[in-house]
mmCIF file of N, CA, C and O in Angstrom:
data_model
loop_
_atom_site.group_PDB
_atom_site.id
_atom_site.type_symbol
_atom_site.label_atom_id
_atom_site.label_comp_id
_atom_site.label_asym_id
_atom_site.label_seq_id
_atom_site.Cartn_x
_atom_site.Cartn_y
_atom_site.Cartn_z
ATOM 1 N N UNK A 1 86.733 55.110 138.091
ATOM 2 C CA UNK A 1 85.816 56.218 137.895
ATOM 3 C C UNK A 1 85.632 56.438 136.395
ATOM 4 O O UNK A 1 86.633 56.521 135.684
ATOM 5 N N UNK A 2 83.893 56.577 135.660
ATOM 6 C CA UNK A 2 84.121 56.888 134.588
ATOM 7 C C UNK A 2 84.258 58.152 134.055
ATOM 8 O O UNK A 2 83.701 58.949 134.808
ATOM 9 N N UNK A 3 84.763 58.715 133.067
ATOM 10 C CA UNK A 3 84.774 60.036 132.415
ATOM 11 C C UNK A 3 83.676 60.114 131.983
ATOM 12 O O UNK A 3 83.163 59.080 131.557
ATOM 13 N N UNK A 4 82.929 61.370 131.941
ATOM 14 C CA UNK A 4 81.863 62.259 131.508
ATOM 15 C C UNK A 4 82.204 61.966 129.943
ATOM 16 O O UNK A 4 83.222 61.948 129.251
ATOM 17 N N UNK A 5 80.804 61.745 129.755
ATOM 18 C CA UNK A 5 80.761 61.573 128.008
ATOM 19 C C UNK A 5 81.428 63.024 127.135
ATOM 20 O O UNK A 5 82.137 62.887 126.139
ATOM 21 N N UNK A 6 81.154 64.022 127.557
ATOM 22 C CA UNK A 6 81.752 65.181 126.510
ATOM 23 C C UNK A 6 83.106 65.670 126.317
ATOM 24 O O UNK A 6 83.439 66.596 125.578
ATOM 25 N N UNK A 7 84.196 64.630 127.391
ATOM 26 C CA UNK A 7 85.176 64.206 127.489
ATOM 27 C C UNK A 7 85.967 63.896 125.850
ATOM 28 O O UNK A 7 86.783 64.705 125.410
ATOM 29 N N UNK A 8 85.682 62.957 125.275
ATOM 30 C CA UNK A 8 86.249 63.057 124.359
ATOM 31 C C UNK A 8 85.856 63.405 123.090
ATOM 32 O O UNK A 8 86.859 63.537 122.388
ATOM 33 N N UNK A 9 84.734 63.632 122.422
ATOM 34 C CA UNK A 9 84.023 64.837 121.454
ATOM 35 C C UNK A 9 85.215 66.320 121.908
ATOM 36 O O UNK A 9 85.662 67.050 121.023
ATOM 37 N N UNK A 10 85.463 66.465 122.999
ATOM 38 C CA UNK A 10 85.995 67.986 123.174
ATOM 39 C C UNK A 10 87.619 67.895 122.777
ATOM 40 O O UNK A 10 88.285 68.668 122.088
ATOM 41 N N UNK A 11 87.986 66.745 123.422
ATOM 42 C CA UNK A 11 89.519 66.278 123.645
ATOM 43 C C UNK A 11 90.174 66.533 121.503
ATOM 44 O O UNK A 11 91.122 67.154 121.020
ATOM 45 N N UNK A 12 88.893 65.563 120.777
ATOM 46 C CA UNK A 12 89.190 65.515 119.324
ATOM 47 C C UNK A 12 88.928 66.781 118.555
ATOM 48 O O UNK A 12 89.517 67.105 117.524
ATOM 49 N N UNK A 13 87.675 67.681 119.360
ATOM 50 C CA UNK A 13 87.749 68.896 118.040
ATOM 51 C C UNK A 13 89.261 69.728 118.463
ATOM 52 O O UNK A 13 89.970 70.165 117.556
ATOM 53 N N UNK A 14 89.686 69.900 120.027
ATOM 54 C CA UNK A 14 90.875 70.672 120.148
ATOM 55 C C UNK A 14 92.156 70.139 119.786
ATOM 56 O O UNK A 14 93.235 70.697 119.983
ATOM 57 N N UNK A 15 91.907 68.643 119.061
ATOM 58 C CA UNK A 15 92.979 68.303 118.268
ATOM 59 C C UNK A 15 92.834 68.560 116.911
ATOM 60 O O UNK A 15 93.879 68.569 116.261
ATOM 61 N N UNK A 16 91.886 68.752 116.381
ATOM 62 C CA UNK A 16 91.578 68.793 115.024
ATOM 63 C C UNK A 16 92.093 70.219 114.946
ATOM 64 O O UNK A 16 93.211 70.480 114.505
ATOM 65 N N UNK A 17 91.223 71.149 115.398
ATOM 66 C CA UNK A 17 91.366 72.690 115.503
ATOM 67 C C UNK A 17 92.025 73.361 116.157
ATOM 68 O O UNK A 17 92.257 74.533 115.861
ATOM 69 N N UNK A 18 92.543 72.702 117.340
ATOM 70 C CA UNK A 18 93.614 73.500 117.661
ATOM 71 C C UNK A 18 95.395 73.304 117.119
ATOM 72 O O UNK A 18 96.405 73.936 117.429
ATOM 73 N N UNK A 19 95.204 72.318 116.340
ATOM 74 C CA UNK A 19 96.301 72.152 115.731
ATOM 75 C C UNK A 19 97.065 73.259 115.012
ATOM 76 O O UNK A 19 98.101 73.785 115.419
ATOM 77 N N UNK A 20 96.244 73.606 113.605
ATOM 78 C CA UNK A 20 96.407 74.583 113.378
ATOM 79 C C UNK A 20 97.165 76.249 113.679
ATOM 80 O O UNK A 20 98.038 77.024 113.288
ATOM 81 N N UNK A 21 96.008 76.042 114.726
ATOM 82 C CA UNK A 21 96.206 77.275 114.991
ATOM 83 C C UNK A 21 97.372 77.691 116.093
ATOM 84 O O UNK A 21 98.002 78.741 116.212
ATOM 85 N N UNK A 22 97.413 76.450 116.855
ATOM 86 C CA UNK A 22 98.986 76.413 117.511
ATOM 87 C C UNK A 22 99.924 76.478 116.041
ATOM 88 O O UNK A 22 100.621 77.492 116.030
ATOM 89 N N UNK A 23 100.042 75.856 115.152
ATOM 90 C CA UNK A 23 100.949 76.096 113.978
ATOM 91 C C UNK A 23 101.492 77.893 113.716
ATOM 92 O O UNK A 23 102.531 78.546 113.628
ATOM 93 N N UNK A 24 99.967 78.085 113.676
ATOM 94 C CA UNK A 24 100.032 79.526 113.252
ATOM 95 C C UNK A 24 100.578 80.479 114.770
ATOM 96 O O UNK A 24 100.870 81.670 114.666
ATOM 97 N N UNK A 25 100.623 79.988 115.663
ATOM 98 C CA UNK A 25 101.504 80.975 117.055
ATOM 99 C C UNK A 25 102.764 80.782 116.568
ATOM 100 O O UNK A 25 103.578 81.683 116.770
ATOM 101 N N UNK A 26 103.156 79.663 115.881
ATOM 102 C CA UNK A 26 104.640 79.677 116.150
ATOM 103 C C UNK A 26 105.525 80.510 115.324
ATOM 104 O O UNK A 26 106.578 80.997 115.737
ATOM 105 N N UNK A 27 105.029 80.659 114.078
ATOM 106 C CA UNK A 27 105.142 81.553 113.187
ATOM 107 C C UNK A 27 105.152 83.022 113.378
ATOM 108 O O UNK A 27 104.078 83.615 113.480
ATOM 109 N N UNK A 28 106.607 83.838 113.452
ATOM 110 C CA UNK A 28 106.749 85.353 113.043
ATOM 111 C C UNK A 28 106.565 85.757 112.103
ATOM 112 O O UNK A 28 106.096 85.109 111.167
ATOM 113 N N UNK A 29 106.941 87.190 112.055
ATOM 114 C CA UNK A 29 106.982 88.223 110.938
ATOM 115 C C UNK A 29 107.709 87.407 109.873
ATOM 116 O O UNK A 29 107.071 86.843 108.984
ATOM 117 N N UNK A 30 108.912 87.345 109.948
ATOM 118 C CA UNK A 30 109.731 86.645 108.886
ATOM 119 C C UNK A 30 109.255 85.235 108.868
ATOM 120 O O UNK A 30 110.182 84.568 108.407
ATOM 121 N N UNK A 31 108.408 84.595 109.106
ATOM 122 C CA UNK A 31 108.224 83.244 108.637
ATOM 123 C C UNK A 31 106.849 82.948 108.158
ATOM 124 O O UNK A 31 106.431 81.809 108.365
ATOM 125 N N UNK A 32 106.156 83.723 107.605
ATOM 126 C CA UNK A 32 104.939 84.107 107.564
ATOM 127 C C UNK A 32 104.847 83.070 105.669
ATOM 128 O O UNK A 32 105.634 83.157 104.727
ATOM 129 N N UNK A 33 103.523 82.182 105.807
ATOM 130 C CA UNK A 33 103.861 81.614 104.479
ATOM 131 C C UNK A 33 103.815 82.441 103.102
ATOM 132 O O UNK A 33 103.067 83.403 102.927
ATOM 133 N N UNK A 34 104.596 82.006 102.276
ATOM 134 C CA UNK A 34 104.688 82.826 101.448
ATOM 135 C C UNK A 34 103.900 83.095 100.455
ATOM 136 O O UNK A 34 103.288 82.173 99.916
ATOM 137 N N UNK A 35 103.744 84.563 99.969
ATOM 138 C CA UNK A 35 102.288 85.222 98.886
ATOM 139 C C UNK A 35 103.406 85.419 97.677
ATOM 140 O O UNK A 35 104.632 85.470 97.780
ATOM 141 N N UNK A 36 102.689 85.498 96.663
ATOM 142 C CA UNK A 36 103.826 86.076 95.408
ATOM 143 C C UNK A 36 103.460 87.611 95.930
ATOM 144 O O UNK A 36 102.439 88.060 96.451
ATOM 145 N N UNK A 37 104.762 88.241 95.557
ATOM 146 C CA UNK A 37 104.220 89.866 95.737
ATOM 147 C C UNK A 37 103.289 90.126 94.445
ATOM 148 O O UNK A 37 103.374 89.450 93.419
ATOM 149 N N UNK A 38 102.380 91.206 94.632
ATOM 150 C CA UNK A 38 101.170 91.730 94.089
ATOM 151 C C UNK A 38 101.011 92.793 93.673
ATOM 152 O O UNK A 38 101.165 93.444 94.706
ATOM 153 N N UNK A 39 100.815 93.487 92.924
ATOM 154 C CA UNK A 39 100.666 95.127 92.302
ATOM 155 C C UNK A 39 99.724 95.771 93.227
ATOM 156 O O UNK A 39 98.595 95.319 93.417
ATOM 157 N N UNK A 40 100.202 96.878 93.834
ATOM 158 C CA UNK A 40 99.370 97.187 94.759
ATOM 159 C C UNK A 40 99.454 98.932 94.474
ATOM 160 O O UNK A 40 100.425 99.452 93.925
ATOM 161 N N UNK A 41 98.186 99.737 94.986
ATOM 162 C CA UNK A 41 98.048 101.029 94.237
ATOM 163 C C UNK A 41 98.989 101.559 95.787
ATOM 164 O O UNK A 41 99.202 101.099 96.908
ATOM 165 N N UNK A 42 99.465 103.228 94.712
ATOM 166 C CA UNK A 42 100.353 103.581 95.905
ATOM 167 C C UNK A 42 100.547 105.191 94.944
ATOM 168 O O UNK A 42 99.972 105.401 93.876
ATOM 169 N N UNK A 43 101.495 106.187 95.647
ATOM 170 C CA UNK A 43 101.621 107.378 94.876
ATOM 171 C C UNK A 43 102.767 107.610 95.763
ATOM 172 O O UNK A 43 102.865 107.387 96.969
ATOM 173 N N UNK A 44 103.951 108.294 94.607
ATOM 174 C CA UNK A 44 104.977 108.187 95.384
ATOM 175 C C UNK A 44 105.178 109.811 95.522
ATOM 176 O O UNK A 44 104.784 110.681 94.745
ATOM 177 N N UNK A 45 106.005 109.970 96.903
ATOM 178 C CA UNK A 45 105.822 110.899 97.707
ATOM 179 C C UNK A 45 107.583 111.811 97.607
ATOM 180 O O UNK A 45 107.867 112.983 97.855
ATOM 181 N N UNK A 46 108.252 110.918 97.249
ATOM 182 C CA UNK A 46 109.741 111.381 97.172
ATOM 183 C C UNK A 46 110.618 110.247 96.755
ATOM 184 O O UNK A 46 110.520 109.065 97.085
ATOM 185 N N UNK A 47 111.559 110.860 95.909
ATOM 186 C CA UNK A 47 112.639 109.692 95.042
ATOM 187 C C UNK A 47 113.620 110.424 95.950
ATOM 188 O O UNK A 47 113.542 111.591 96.333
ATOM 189 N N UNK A 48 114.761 109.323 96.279
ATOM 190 C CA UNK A 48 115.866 109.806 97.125
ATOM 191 C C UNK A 48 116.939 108.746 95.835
ATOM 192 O O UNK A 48 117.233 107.566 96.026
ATOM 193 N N UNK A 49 117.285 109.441 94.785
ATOM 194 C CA UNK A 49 118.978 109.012 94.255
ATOM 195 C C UNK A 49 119.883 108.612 94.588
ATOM 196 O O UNK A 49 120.524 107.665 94.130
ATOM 197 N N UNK A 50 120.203 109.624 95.912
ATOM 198 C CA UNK A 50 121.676 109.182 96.597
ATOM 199 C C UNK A 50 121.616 107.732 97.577
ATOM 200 O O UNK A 50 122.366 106.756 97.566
ATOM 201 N N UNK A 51 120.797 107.935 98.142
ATOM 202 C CA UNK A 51 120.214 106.497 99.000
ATOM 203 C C UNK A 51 119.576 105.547 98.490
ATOM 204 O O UNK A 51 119.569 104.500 99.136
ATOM 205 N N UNK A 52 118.753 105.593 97.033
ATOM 206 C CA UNK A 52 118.396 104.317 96.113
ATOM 207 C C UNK A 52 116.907 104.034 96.967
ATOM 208 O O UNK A 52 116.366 102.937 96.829
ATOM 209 N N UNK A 53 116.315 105.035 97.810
ATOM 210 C CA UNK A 53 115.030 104.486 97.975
ATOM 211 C C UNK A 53 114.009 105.708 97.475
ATOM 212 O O UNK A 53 114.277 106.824 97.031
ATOM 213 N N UNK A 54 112.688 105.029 97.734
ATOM 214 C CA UNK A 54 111.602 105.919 97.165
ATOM 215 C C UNK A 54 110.524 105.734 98.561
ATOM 216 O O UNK A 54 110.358 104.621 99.060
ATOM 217 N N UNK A 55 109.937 106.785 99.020
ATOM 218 C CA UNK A 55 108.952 107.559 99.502
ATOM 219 C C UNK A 55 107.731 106.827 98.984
ATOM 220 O O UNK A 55 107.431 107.028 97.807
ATOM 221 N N UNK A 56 106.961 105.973 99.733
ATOM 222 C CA UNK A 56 105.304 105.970 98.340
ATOM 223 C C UNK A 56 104.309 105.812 99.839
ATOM 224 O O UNK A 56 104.614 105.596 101.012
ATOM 225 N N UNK A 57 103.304 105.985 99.294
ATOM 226 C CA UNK A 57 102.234 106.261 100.389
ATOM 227 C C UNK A 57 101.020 104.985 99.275
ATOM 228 O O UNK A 57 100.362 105.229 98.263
ATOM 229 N N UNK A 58 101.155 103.932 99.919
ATOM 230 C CA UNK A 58 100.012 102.978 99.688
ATOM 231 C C UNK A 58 98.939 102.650 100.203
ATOM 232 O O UNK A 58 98.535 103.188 101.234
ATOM 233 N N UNK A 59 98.273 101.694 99.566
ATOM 234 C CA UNK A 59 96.863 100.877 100.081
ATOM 235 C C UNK A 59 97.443 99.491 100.872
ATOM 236 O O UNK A 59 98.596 99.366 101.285
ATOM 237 N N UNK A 60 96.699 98.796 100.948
ATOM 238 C CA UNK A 60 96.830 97.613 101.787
ATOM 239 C C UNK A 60 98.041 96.803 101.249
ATOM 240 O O UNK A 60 97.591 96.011 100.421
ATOM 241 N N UNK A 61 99.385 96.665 101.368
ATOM 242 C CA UNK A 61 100.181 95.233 100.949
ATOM 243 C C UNK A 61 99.733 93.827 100.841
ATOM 244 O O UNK A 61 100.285 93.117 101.681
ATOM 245 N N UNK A 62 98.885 93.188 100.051
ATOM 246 C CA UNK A 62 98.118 91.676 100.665
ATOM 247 C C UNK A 62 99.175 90.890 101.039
ATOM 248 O O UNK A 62 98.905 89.914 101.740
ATOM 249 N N UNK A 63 100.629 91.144 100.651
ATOM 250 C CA UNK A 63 101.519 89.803 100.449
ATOM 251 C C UNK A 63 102.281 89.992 101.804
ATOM 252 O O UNK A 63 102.292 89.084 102.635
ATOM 253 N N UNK A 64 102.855 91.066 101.994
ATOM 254 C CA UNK A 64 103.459 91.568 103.844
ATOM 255 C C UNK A 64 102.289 91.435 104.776
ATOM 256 O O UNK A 64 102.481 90.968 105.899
ATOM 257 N N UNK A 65 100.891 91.874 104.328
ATOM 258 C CA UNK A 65 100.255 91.833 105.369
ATOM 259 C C UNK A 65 100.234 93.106 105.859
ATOM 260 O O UNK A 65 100.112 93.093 107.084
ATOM 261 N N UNK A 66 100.310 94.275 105.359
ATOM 262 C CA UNK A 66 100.639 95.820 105.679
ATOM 263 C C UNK A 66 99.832 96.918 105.089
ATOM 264 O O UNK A 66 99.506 97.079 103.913
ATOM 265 N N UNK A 67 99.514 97.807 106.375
ATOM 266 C CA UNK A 67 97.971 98.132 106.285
ATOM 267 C C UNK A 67 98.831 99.456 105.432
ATOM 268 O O UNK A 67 100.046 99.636 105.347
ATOM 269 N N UNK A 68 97.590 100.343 104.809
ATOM 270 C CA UNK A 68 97.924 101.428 104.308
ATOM 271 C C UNK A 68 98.755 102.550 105.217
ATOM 272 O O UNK A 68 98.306 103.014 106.265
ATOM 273 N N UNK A 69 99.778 102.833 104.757
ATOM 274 C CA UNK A 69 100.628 104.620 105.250
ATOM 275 C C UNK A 69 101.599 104.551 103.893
ATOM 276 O O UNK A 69 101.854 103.864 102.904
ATOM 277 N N UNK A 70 101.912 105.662 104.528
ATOM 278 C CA UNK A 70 103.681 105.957 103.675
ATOM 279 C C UNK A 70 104.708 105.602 104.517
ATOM 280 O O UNK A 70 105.008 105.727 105.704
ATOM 281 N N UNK A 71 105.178 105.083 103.435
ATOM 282 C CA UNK A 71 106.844 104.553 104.104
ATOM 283 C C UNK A 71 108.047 104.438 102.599
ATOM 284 O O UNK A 71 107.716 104.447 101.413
ATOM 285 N N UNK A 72 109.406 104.338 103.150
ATOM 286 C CA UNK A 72 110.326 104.464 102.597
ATOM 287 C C UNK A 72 110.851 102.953 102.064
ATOM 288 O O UNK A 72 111.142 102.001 102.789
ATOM 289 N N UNK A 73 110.883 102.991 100.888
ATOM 290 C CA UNK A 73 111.414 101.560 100.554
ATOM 291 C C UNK A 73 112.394 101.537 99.745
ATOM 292 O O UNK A 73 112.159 102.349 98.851
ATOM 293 N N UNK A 74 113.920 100.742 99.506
ATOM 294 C CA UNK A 74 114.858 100.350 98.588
ATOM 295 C C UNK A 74 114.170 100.074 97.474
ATOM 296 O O UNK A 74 112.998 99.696 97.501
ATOM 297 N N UNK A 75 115.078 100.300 96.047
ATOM 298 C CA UNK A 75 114.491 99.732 95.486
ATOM 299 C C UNK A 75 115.636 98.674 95.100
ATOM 300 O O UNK A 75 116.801 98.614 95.492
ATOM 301 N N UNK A 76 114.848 97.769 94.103
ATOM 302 C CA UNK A 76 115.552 96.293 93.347
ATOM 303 C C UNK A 76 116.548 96.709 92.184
ATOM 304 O O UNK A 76 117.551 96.081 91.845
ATOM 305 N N UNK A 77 116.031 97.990 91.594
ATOM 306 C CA UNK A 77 116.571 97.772 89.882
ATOM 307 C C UNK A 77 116.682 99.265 90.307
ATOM 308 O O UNK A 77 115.726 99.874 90.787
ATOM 309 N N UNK A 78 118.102 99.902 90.070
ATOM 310 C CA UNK A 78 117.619 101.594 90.163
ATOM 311 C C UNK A 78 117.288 102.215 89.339
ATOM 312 O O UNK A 78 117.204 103.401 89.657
ATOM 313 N N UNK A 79 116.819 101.811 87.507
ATOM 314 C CA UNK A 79 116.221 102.342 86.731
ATOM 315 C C UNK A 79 115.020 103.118 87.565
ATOM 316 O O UNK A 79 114.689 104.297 87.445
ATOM 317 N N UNK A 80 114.543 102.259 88.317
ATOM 318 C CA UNK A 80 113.246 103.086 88.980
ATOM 319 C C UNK A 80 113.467 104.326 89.259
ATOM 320 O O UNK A 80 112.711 105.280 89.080
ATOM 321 N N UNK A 81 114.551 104.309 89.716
ATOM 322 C CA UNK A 81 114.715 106.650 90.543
ATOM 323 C C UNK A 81 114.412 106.898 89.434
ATOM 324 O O UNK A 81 113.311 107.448 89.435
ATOM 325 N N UNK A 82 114.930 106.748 88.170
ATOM 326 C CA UNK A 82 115.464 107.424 86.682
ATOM 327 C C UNK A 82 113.614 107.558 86.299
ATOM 328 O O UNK A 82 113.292 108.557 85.656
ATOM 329 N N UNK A 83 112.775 106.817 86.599
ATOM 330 C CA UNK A 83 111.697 106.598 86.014
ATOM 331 C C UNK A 83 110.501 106.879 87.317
ATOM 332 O O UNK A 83 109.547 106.448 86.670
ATOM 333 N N UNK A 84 110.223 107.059 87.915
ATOM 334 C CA UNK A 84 109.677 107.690 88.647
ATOM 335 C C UNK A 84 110.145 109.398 89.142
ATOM 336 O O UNK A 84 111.185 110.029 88.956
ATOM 337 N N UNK A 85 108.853 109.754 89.837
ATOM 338 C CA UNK A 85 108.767 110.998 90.307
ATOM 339 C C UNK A 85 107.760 111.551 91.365
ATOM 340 O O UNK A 85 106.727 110.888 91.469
ATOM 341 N N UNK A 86 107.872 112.591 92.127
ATOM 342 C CA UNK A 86 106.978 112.931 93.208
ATOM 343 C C UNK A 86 105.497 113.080 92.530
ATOM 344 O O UNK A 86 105.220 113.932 91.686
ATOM 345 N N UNK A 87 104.731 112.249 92.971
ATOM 346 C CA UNK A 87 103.460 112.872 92.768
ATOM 347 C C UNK A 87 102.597 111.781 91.115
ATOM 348 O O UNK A 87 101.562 111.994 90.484
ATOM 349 N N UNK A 88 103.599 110.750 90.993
ATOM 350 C CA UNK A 88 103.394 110.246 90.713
ATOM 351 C C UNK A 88 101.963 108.754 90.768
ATOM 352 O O UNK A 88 101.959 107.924 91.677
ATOM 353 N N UNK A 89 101.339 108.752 90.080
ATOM 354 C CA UNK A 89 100.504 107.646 90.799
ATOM 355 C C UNK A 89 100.959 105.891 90.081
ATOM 356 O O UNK A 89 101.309 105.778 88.906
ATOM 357 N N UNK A 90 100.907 105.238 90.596
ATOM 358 C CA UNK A 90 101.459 103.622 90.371
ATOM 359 C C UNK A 90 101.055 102.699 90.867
ATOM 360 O O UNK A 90 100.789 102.715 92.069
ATOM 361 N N UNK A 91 100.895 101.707 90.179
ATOM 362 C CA UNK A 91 100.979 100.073 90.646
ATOM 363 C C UNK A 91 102.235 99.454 91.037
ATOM 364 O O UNK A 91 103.115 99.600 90.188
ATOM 365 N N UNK A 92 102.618 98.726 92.205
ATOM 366 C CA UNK A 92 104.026 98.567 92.255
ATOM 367 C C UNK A 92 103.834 96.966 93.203
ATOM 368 O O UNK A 92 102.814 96.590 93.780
ATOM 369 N N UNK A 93 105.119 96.273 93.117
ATOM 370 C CA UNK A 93 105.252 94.999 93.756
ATOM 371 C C UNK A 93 106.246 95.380 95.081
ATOM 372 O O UNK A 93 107.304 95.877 94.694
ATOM 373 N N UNK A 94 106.174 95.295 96.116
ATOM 374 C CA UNK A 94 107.218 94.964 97.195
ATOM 375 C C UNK A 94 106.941 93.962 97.682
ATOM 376 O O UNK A 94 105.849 93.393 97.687
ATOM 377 N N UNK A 95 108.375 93.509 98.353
ATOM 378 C CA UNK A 95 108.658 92.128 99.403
ATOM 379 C C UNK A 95 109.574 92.555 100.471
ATOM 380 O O UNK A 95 110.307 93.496 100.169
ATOM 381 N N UNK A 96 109.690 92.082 101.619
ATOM 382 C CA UNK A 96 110.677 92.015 102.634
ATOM 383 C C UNK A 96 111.578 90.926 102.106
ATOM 384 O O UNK A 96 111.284 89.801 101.702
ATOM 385 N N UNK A 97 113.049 91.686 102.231
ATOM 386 C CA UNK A 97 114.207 90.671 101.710
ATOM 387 C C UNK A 97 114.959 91.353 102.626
ATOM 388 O O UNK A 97 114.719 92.533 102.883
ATOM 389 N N UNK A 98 115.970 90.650 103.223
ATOM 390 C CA UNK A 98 116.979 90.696 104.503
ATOM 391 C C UNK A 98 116.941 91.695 104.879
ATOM 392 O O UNK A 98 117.778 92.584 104.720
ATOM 393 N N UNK A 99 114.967 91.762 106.023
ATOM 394 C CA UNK A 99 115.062 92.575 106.930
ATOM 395 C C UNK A 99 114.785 94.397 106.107
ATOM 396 O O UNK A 99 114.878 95.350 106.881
ATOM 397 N N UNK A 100 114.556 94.608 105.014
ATOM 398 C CA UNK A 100 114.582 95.537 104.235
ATOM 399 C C UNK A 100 113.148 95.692 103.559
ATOM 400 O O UNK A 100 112.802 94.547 103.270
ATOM 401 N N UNK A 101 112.183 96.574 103.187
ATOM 402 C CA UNK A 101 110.973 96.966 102.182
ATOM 403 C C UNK A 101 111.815 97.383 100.940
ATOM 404 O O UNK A 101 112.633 98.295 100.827
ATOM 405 N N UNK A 102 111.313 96.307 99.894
ATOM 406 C CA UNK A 102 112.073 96.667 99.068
ATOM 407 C C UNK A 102 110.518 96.422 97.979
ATOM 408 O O UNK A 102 109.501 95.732 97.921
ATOM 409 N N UNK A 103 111.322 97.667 97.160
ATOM 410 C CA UNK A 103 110.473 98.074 95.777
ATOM 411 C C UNK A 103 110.947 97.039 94.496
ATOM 412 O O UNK A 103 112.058 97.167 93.980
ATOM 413 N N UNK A 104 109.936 95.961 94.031
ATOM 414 C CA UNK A 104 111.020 95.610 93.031
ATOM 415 C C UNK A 104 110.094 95.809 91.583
ATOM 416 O O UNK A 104 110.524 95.305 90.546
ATOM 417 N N UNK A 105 109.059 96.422 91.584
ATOM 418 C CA UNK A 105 108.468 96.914 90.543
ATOM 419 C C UNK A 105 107.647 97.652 90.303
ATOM 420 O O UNK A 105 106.732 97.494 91.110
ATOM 421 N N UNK A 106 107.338 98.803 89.257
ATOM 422 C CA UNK A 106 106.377 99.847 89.482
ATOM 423 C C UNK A 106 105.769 100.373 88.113
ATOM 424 O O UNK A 106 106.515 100.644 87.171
ATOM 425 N N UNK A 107 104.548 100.492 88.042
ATOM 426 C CA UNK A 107 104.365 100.725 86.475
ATOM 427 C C UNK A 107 103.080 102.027 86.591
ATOM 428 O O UNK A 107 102.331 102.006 87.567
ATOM 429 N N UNK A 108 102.962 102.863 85.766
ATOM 430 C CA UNK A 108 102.176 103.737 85.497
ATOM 431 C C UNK A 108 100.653 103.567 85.816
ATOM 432 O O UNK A 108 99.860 103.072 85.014
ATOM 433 N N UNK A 109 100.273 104.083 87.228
ATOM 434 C CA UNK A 109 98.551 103.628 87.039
ATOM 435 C C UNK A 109 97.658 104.586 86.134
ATOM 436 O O UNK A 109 97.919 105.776 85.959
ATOM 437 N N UNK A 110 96.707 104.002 85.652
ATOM 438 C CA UNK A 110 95.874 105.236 84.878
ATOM 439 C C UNK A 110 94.403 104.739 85.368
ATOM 440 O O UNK A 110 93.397 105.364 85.033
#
């Protein structure tokens, strides 16, 4: 019996293209390829000292992939508590590192 001609035209684009994108199912949260982190606008909402994190309410994360809210993040260097404050506005870098939002840089927006 012969096969229908559109048989294999179909068989090669869902190898071409579906390759891919099966690639991309297999891939979680944590395995997601990697972005350099990015300065991203944000205003911080509360410094917590005793716990070493900060409060900030941002825009889009491009590098997590994380839409705008506020949330609580560690920071990297704790000069930051010392140098930040509520109500502050900033450019800042975060990354996910073991399972954690962590702050690892923040500089004065104007």
């Amino acid at each position: 019996m012969m096969k229908p001609m559109w048989i294999v035209p179909v068989a090669a684009a869902l190898c071409f293209f579906g390759a891919p994108f099966a690639f991309a199912q297999t891939l979680n949260k944590q395995q997601v390829l990697p972005i350099p982190a990015q300065y991203t606008n944000g205003e911080v909402l509360e410094v917590n000292r005793k716990a070493g994190t900060i409060v900030m309410r941002h825009e889009f994360i491009v590098n997590l992939g994380m839409d705008p809210m506020a949330m609580e993040f560690e920071v990297d260097d704790r000069t930051l508590l010392n140098r930040l404050k509520r109500g502050d506005k900033v450019r800042f870098k975060a990354v996910y590192r073991d399972g954690k939002y962590v702050l690892i840089d923040a500089l004065p927006r104007k």
